[in-house]
mmCIF file of C-alpha atoms and ligand atoms in Angstrom:
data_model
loop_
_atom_site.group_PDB
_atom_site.id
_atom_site.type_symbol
_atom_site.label_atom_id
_atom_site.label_comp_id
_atom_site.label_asym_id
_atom_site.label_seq_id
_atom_site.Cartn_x
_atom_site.Cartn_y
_atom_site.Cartn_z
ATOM 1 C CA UNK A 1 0.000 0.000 0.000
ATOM 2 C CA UNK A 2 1.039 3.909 -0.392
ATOM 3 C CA UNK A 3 -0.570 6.688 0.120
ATOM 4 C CA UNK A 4 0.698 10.404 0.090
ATOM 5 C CA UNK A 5 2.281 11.983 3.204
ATOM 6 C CA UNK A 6 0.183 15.151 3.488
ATOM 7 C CA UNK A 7 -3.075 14.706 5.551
ATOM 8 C CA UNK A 8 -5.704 16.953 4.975
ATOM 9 C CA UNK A 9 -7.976 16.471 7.951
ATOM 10 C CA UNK A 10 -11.691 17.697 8.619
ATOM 11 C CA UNK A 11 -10.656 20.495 10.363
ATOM 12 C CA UNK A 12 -8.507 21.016 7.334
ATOM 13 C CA UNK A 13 -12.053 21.187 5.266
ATOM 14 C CA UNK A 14 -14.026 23.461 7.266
ATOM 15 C CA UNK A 15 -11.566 26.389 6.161
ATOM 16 C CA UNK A 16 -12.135 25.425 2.455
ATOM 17 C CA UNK A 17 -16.322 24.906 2.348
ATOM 18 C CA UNK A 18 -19.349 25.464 4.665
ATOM 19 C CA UNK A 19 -19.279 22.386 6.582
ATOM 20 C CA UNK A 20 -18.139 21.096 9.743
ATOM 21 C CA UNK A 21 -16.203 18.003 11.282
ATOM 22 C CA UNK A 22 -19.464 17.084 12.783
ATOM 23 C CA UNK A 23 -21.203 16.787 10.101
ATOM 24 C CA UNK A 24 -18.716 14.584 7.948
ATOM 25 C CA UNK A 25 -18.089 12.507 10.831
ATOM 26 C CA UNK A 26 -21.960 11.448 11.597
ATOM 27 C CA UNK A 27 -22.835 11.399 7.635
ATOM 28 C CA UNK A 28 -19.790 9.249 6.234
ATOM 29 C CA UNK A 29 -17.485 8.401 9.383
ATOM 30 C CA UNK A 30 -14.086 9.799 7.741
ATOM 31 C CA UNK A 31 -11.730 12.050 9.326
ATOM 32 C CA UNK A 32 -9.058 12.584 7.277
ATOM 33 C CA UNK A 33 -7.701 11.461 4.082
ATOM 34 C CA UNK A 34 -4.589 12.235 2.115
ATOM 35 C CA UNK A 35 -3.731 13.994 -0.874
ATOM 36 C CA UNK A 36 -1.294 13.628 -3.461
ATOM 37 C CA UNK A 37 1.019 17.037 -3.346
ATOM 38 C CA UNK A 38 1.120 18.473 -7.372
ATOM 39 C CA UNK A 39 3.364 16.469 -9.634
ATOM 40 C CA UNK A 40 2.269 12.969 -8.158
ATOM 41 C CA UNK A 41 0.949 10.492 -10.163
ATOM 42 C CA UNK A 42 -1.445 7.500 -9.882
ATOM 43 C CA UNK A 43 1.855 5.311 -11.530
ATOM 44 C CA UNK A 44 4.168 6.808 -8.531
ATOM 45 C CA UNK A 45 1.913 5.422 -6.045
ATOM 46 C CA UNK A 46 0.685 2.241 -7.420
ATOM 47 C CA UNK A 47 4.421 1.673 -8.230
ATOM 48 C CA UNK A 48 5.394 1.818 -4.769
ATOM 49 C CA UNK A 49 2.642 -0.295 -3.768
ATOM 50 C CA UNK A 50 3.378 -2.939 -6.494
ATOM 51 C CA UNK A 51 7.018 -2.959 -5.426
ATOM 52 C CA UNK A 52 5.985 -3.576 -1.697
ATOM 53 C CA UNK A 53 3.256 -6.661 -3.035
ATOM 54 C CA UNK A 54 6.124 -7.862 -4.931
ATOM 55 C CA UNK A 55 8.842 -8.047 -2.118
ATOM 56 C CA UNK A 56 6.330 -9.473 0.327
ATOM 57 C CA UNK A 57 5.199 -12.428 -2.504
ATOM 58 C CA UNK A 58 9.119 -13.015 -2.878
ATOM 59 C CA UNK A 59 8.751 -12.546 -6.572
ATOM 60 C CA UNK A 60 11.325 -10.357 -8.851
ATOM 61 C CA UNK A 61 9.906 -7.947 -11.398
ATOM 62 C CA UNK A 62 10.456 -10.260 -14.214
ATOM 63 C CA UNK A 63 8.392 -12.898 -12.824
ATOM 64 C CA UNK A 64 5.133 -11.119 -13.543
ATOM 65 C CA UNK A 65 3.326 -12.266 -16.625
ATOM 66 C CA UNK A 66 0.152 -10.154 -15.757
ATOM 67 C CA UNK A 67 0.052 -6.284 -14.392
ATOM 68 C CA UNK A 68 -3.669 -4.658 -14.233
ATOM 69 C CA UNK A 69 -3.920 -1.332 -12.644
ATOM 70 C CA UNK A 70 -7.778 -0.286 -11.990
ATOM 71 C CA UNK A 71 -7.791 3.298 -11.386
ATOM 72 C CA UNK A 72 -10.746 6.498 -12.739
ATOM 73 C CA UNK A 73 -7.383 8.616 -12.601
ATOM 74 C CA UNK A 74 -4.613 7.372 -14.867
ATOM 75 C CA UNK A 75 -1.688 9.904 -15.277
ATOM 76 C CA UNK A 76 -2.730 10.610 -18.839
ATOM 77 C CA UNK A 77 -5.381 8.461 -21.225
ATOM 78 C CA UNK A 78 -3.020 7.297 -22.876
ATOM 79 C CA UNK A 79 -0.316 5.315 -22.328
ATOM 80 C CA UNK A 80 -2.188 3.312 -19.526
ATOM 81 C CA UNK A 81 -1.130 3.806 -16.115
ATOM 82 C CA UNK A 82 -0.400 0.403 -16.086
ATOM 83 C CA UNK A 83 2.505 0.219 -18.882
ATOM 84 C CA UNK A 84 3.834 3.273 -16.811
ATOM 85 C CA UNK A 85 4.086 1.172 -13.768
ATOM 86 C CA UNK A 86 5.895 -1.608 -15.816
ATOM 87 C CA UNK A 87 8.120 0.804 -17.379
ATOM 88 C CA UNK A 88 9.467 1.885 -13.694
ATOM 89 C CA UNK A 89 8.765 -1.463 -11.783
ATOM 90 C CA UNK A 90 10.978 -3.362 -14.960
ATOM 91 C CA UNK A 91 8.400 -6.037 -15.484
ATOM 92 C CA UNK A 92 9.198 -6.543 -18.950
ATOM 93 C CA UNK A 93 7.696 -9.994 -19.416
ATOM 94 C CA UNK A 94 4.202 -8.925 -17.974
ATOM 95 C CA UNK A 95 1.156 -7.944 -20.350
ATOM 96 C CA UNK A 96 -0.170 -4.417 -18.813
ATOM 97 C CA UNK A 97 -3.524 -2.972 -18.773
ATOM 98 C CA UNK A 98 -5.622 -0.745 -16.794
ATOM 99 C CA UNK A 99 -9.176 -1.393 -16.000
ATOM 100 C CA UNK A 100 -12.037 1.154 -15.201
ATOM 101 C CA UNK A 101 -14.415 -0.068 -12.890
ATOM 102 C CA UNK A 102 -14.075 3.270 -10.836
ATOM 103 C CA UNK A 103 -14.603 2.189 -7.053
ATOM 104 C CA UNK A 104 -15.298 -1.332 -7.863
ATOM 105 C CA UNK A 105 -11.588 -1.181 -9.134
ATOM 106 C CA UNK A 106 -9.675 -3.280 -7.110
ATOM 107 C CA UNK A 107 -12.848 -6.182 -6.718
ATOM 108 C CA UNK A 108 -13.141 -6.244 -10.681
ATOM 109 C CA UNK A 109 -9.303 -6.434 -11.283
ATOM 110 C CA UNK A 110 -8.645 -9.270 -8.994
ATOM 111 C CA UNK A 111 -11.680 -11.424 -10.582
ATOM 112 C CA UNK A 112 -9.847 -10.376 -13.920
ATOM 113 C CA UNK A 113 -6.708 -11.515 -12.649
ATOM 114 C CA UNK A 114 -8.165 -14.608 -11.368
ATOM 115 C CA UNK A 115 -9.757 -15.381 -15.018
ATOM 116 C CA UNK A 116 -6.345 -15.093 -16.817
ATOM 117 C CA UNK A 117 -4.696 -17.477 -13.921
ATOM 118 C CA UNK A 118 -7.386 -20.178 -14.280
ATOM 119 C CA UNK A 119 -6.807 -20.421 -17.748
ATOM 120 C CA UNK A 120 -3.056 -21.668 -16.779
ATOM 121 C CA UNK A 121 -1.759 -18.944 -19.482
ATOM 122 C CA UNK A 122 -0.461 -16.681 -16.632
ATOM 123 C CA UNK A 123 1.562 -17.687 -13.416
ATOM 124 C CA UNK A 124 1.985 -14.621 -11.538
ATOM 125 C CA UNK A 125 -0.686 -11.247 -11.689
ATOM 126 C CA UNK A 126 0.100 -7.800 -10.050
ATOM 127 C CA UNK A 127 -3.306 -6.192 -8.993
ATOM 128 C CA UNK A 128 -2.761 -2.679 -8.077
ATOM 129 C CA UNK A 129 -5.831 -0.343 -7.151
ATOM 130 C CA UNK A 130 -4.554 3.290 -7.833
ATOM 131 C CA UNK A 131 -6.090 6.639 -7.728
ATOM 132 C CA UNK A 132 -4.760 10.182 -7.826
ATOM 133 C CA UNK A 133 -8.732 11.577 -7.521
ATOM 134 C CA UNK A 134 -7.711 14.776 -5.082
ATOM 135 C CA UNK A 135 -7.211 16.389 -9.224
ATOM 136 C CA UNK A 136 -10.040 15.306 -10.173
ATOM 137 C CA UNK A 137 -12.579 16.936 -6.989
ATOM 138 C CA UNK A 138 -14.430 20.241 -7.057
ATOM 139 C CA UNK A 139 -12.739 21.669 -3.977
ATOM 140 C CA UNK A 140 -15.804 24.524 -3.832
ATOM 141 C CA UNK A 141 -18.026 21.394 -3.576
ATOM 142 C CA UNK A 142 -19.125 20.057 -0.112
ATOM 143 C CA UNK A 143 -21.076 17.532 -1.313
ATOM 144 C CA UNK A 144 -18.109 15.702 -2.823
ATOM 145 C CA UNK A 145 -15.273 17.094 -1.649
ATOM 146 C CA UNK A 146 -15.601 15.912 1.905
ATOM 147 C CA UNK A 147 -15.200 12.138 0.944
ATOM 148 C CA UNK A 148 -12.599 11.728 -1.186
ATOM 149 C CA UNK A 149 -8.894 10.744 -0.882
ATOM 150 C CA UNK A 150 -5.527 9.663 -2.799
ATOM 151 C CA UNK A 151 -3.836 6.630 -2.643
ATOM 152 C CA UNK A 152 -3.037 2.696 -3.863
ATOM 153 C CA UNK A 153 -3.141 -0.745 -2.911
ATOM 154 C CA UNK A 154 -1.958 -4.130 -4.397
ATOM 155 C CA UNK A 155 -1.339 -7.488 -4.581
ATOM 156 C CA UNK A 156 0.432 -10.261 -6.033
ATOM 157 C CA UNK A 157 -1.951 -13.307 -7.206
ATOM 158 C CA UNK A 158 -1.122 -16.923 -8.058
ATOM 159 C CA UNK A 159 -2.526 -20.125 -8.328
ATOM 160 C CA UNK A 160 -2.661 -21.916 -4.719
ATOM 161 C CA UNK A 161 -2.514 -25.387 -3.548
ATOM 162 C CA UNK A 162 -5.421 -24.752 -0.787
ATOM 163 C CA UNK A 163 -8.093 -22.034 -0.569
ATOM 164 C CA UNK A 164 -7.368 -18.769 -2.945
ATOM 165 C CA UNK A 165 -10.330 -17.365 -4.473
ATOM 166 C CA UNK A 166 -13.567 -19.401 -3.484
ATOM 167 C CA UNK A 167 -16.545 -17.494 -5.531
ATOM 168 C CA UNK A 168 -16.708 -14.182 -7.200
ATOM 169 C CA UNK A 169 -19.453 -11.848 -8.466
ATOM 170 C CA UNK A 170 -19.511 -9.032 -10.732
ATOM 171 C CA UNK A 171 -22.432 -7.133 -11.688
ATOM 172 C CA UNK A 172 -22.853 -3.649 -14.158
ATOM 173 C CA UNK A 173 -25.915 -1.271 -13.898
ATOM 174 C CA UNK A 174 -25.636 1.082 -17.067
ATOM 175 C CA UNK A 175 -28.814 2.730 -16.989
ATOM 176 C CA UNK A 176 -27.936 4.514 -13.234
ATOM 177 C CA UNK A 177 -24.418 6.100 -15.330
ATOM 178 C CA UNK A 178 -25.569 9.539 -14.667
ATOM 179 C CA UNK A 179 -25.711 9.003 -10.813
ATOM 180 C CA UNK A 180 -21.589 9.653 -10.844
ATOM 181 C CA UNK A 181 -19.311 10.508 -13.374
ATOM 182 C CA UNK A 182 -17.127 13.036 -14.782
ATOM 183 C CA UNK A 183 -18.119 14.172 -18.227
ATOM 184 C CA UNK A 184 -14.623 16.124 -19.249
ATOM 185 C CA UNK A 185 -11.589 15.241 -20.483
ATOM 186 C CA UNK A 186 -13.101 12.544 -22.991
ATOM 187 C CA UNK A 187 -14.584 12.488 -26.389
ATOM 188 C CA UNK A 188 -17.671 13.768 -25.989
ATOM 189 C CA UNK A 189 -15.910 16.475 -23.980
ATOM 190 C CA UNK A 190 -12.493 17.253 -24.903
ATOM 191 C CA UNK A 191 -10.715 19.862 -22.863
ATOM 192 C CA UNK A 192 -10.993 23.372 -23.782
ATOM 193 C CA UNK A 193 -11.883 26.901 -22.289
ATOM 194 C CA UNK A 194 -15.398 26.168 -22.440
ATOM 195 C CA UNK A 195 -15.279 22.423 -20.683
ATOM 196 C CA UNK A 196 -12.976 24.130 -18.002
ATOM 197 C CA UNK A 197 -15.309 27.287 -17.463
ATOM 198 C CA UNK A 198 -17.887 24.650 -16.823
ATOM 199 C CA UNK A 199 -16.137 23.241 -14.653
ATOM 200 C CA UNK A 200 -16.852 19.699 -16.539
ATOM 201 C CA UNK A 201 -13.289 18.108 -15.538
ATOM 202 C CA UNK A 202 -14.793 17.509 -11.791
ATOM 203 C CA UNK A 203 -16.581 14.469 -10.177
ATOM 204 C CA UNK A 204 -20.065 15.110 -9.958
ATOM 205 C CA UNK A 205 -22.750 13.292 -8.065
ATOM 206 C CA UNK A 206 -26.362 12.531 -6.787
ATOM 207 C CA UNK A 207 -25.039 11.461 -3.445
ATOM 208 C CA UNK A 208 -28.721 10.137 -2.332
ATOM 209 C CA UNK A 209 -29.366 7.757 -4.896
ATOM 210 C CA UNK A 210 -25.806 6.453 -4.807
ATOM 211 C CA UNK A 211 -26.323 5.702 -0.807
ATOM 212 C CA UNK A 212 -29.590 3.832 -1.163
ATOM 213 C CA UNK A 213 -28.353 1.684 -4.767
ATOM 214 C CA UNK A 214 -24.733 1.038 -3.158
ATOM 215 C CA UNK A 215 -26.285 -0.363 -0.360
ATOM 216 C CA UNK A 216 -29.379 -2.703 -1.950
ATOM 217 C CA UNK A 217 -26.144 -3.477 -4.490
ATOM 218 C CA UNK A 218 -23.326 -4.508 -2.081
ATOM 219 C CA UNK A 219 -26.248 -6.826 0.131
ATOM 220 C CA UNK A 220 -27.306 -8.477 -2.350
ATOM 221 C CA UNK A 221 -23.873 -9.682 -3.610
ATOM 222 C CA UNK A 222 -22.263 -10.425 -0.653
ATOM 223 C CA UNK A 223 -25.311 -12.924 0.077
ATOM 224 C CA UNK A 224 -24.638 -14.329 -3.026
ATOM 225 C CA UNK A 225 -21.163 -15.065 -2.959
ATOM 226 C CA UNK A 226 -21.464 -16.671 0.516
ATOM 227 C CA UNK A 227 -24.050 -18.827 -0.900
ATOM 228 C CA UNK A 228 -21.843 -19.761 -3.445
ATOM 229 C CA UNK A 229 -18.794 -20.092 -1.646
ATOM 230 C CA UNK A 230 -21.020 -22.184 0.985
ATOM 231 C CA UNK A 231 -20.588 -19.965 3.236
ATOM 232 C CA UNK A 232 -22.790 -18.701 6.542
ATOM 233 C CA UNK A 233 -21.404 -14.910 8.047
ATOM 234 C CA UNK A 234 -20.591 -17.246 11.266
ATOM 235 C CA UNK A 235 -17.792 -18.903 8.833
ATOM 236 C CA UNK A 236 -16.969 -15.920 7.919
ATOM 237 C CA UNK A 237 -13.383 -14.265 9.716
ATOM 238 C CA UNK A 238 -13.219 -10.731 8.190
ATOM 239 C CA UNK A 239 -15.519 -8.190 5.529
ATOM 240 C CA UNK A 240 -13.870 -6.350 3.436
ATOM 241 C CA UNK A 241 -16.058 -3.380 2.179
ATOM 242 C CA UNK A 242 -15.721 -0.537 -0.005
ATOM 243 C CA UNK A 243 -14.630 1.981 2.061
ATOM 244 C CA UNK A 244 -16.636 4.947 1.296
ATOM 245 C CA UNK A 245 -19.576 5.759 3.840
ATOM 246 C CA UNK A 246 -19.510 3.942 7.303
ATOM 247 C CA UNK A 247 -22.996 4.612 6.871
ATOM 248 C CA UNK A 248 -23.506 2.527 3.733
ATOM 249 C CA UNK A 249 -21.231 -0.224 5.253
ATOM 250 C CA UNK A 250 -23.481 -0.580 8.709
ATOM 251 C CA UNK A 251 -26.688 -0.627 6.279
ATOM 252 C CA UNK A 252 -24.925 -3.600 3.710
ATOM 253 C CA UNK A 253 -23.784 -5.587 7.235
ATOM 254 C CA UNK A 254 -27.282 -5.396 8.605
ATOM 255 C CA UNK A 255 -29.207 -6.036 4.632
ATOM 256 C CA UNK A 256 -26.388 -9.316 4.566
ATOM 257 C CA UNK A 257 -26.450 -10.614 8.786
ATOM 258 C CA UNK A 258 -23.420 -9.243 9.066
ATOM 259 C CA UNK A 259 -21.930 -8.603 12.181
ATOM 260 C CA UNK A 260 -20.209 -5.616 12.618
ATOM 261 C CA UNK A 261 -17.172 -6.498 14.447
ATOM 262 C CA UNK A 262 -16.380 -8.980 11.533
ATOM 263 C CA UNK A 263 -16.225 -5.666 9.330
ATOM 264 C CA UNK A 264 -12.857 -4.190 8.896
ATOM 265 C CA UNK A 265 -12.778 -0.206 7.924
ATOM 266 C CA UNK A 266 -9.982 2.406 7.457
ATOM 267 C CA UNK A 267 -12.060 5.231 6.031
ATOM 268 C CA UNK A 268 -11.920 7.190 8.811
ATOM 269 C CA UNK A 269 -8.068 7.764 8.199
ATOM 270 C CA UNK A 270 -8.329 7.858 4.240
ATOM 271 C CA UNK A 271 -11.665 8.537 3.052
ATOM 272 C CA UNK A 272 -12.777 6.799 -0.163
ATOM 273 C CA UNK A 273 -9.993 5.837 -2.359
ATOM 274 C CA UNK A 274 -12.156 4.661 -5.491
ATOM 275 C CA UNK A 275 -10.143 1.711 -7.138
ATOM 276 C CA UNK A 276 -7.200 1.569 -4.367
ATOM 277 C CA UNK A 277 -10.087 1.033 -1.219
ATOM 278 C CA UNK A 278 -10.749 -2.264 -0.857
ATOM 279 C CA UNK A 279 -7.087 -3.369 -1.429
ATOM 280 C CA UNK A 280 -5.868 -0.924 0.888
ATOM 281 C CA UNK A 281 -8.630 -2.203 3.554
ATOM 282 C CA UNK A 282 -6.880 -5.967 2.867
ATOM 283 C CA UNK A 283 -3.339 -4.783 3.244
ATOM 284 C CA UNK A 284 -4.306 -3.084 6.649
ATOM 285 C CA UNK A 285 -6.297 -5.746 7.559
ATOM 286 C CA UNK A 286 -3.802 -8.131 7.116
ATOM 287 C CA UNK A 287 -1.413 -6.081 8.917
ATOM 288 C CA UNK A 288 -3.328 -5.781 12.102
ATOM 289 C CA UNK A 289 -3.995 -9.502 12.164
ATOM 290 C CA UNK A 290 -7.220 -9.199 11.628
ATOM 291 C CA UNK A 291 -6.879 -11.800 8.870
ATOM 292 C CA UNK A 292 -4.709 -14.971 9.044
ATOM 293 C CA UNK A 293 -3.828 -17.662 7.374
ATOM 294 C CA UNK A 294 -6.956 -19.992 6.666
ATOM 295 C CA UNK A 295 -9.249 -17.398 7.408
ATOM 296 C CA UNK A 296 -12.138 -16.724 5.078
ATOM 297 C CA UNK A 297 -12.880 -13.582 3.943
ATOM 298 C CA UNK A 298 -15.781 -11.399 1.741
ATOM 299 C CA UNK A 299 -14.530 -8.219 0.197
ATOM 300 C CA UNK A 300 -17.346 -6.344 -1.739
ATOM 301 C CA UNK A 301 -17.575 -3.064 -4.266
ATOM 302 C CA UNK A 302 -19.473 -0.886 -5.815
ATOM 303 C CA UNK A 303 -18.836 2.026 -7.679
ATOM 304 C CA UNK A 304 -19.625 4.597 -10.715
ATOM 305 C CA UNK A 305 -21.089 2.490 -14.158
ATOM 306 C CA UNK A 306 -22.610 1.594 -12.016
ATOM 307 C CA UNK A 307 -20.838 -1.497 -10.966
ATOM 308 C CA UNK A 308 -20.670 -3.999 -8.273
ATOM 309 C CA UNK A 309 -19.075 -7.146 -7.155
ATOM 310 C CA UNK A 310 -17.579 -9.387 -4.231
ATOM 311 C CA UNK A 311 -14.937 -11.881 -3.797
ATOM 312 C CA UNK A 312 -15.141 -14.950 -1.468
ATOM 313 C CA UNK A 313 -11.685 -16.492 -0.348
ATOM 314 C CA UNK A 314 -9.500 -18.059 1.647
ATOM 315 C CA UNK A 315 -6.417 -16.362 2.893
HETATM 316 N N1 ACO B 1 -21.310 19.752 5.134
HETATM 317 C C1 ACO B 1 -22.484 20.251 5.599
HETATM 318 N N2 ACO B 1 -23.645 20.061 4.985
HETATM 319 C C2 ACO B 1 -23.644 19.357 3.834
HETATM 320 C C3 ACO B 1 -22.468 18.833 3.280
HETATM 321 C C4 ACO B 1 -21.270 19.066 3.976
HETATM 322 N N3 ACO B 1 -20.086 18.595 3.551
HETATM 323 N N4 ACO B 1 -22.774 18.176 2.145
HETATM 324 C C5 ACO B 1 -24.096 18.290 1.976
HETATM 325 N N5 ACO B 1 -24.624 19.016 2.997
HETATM 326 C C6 ACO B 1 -26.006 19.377 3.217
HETATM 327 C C7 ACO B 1 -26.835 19.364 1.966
HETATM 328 O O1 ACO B 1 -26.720 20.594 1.281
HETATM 329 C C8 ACO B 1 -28.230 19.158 2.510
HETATM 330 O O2 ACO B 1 -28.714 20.383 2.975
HETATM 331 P P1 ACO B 1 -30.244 20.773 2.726
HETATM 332 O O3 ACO B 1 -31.035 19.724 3.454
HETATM 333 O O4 ACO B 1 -30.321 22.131 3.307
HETATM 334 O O5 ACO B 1 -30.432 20.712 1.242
HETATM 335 C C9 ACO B 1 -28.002 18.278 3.735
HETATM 336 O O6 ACO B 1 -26.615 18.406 4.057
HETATM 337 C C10 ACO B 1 -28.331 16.833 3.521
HETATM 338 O O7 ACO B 1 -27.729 16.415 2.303
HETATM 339 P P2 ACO B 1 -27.860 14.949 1.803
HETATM 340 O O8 ACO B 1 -27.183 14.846 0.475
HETATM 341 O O9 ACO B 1 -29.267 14.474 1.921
HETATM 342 O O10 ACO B 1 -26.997 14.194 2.916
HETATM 343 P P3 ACO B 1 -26.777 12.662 3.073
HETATM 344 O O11 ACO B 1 -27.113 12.262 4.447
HETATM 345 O O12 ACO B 1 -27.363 11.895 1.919
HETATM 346 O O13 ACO B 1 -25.201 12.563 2.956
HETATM 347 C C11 ACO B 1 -23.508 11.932 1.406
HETATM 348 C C12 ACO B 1 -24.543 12.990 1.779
HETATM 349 C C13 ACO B 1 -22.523 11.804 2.536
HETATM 350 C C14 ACO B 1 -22.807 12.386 0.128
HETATM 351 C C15 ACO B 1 -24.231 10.592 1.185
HETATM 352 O O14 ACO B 1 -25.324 10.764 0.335
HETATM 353 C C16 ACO B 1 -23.319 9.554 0.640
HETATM 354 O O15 ACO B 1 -22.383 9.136 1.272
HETATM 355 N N6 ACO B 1 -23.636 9.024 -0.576
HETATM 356 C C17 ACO B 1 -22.844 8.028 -1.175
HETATM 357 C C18 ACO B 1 -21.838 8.709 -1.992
HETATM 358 C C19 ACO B 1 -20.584 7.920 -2.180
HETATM 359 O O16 ACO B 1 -20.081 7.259 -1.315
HETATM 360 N N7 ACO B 1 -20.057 8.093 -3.368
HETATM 361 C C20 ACO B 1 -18.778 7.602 -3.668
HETATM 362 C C21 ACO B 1 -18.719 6.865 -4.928
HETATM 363 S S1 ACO B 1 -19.779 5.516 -5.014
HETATM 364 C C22 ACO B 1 -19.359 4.658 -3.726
HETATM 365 O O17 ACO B 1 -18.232 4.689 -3.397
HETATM 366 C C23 ACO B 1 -20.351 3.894 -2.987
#
């Protein structure tokens, strides 16, 4: 995992917009988050986080055959952030792309990655979850400023002996695309004067509608995958949610019989990291030993599309 060094705190927020930490705290649960200073890119952080996934796995550069960076905030469209990360990591035998899945990132790479490893084509995947999205947020808007942070997470995935990946689901809603997107910057609008008077090169979103859809979404898949993993929430160790709203993730425990204490969160401390959330939540997870080997754990998505999705395994 890496995230940026500078913290920009609630506090921090109430001197920018009219809000308060109060109210951030009791709507979404985060604190603070951090924030990429100008100059660095999605590829510097998901680099550093690849390197670390890579040194932990015991695996050199060259040993990857398969390098996927999900991330809404590549350094430029094109090349993808992903051939960036191979050009400074040295994986030269890997095949790079990046996938946009916004904060379903990290779920939908890893099932990707998964797909290409069952085939027995590719040995060893880097999964990186990347986002630089503090560029990308109307800082005059406390709607959307407030939840938003930088950062990236990875891992290194391989086929396993003994438990691994145990059931997966991934779901797409495009009819709800207007909910949460950013319409600059592409083909329909390419930058100019007028797309940056109108302030088109921001996130924008109905925050409501996003709550109640994230939450009916994220339920119902995490049901399923337990039920097709075989799995109860008893024989379940640890929950990995998107970490966006400690409201939404209460609702989706209660919706799915989860118990709350099985739930792991980090928001507080980084806000919602799109693509780079839920495999930041494993890496800290893992770290405090909240998840050990054997254990079974449920990591679930959902993001802008919109999209959806949940991974059952065994650590
Ligand atoms: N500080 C103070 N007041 C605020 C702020 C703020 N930062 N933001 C909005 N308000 C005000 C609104 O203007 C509104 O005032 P009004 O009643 O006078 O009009 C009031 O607070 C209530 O606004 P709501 O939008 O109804 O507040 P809600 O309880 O729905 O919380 C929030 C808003 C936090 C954005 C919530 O809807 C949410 O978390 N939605 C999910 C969004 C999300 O997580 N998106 C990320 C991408 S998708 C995903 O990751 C799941």
């Amino acid at each position: 995992m890496c995230v940026p060094s500078k913290v920009l705190t609630n506090a921090d927020l109430e001197k920018m917009v009219d809000t308060t930490d109060e109210w951030i705290r009791t709507r979404t649960g985060i604190q603070e988050r951090r924030i990429a200073e100008p100059g660095t890119t999605t590829s510097d952080l998901a680099t550093e986080a690849g390197r670390e996934a890579l040194g932990q796995a015991g695996l050199k550069p060259q040993d990857l055959d398969l390098l996927i960076v999900a991330t809404t905030t590549p350094d430029m469209l094109f090349p993808s952030a992903s051939c960036l990360v191979q050009q400074r990591l040295g994986a030269a035998n890997a095949v790079c792309f990046d996938l946009s899945a916004a904060c379903s990132g990290s779920v939908f790479a890893m099932v990707t990655a998964q797909q290409y490893l069952a085939t027995g084509r590719y040995r060893n995947a880097l999964v990186i979850g990347a986002e630089v999205l503090s560029g990308f947020i109307d800082w005059t808007d406390r709607s959307t400023c407030i939840l938003f942070g930088d950062g990236a997470g990875a891992c290194v995935m391989a086929p396993v002996e003994r438990g691994g990946i145990l059931a997966t689901d991934m779901r797409t809603d495009g009819s709800a695309a207007e909910l949460l997107y950013m319409a600059g910057g592409g083909s329909k609008h390419p930058p100019s004067h007028e797309s940056v008077d109108q302030r088109l090169h921001f996130l924008r979103m109905n925050g409501a509608e996003v709550f109640k859809m994230a939450v009916r979404r994220m339920a119902e898949s995490v049901k399923r995958v337990m039920a097709d993993a075989g799995l109860t929430p008893e024989q379940v160790n640890c929950f990995i949610p998107h970490q966006a709203n400690h409201r939404i993730i209460e609702s989706v425990a209660k919706f799915a019989d989860v118990p709350m204490e099985k739930v792991f969160e980090n928001l507080q401390r980084y806000g919602n990291t799109s693509a780079a959330s839920n495999l930041m939540a494993l890496y800290e997870a893992v770290k405090a030993g909240r998840i050990n080997t054997g254990d079974r754990v449920v990591m679930v998505a959902f993001g802008a599309g919109m999209t959806w999705g949940s991974i059952a395994l065994e650590w």
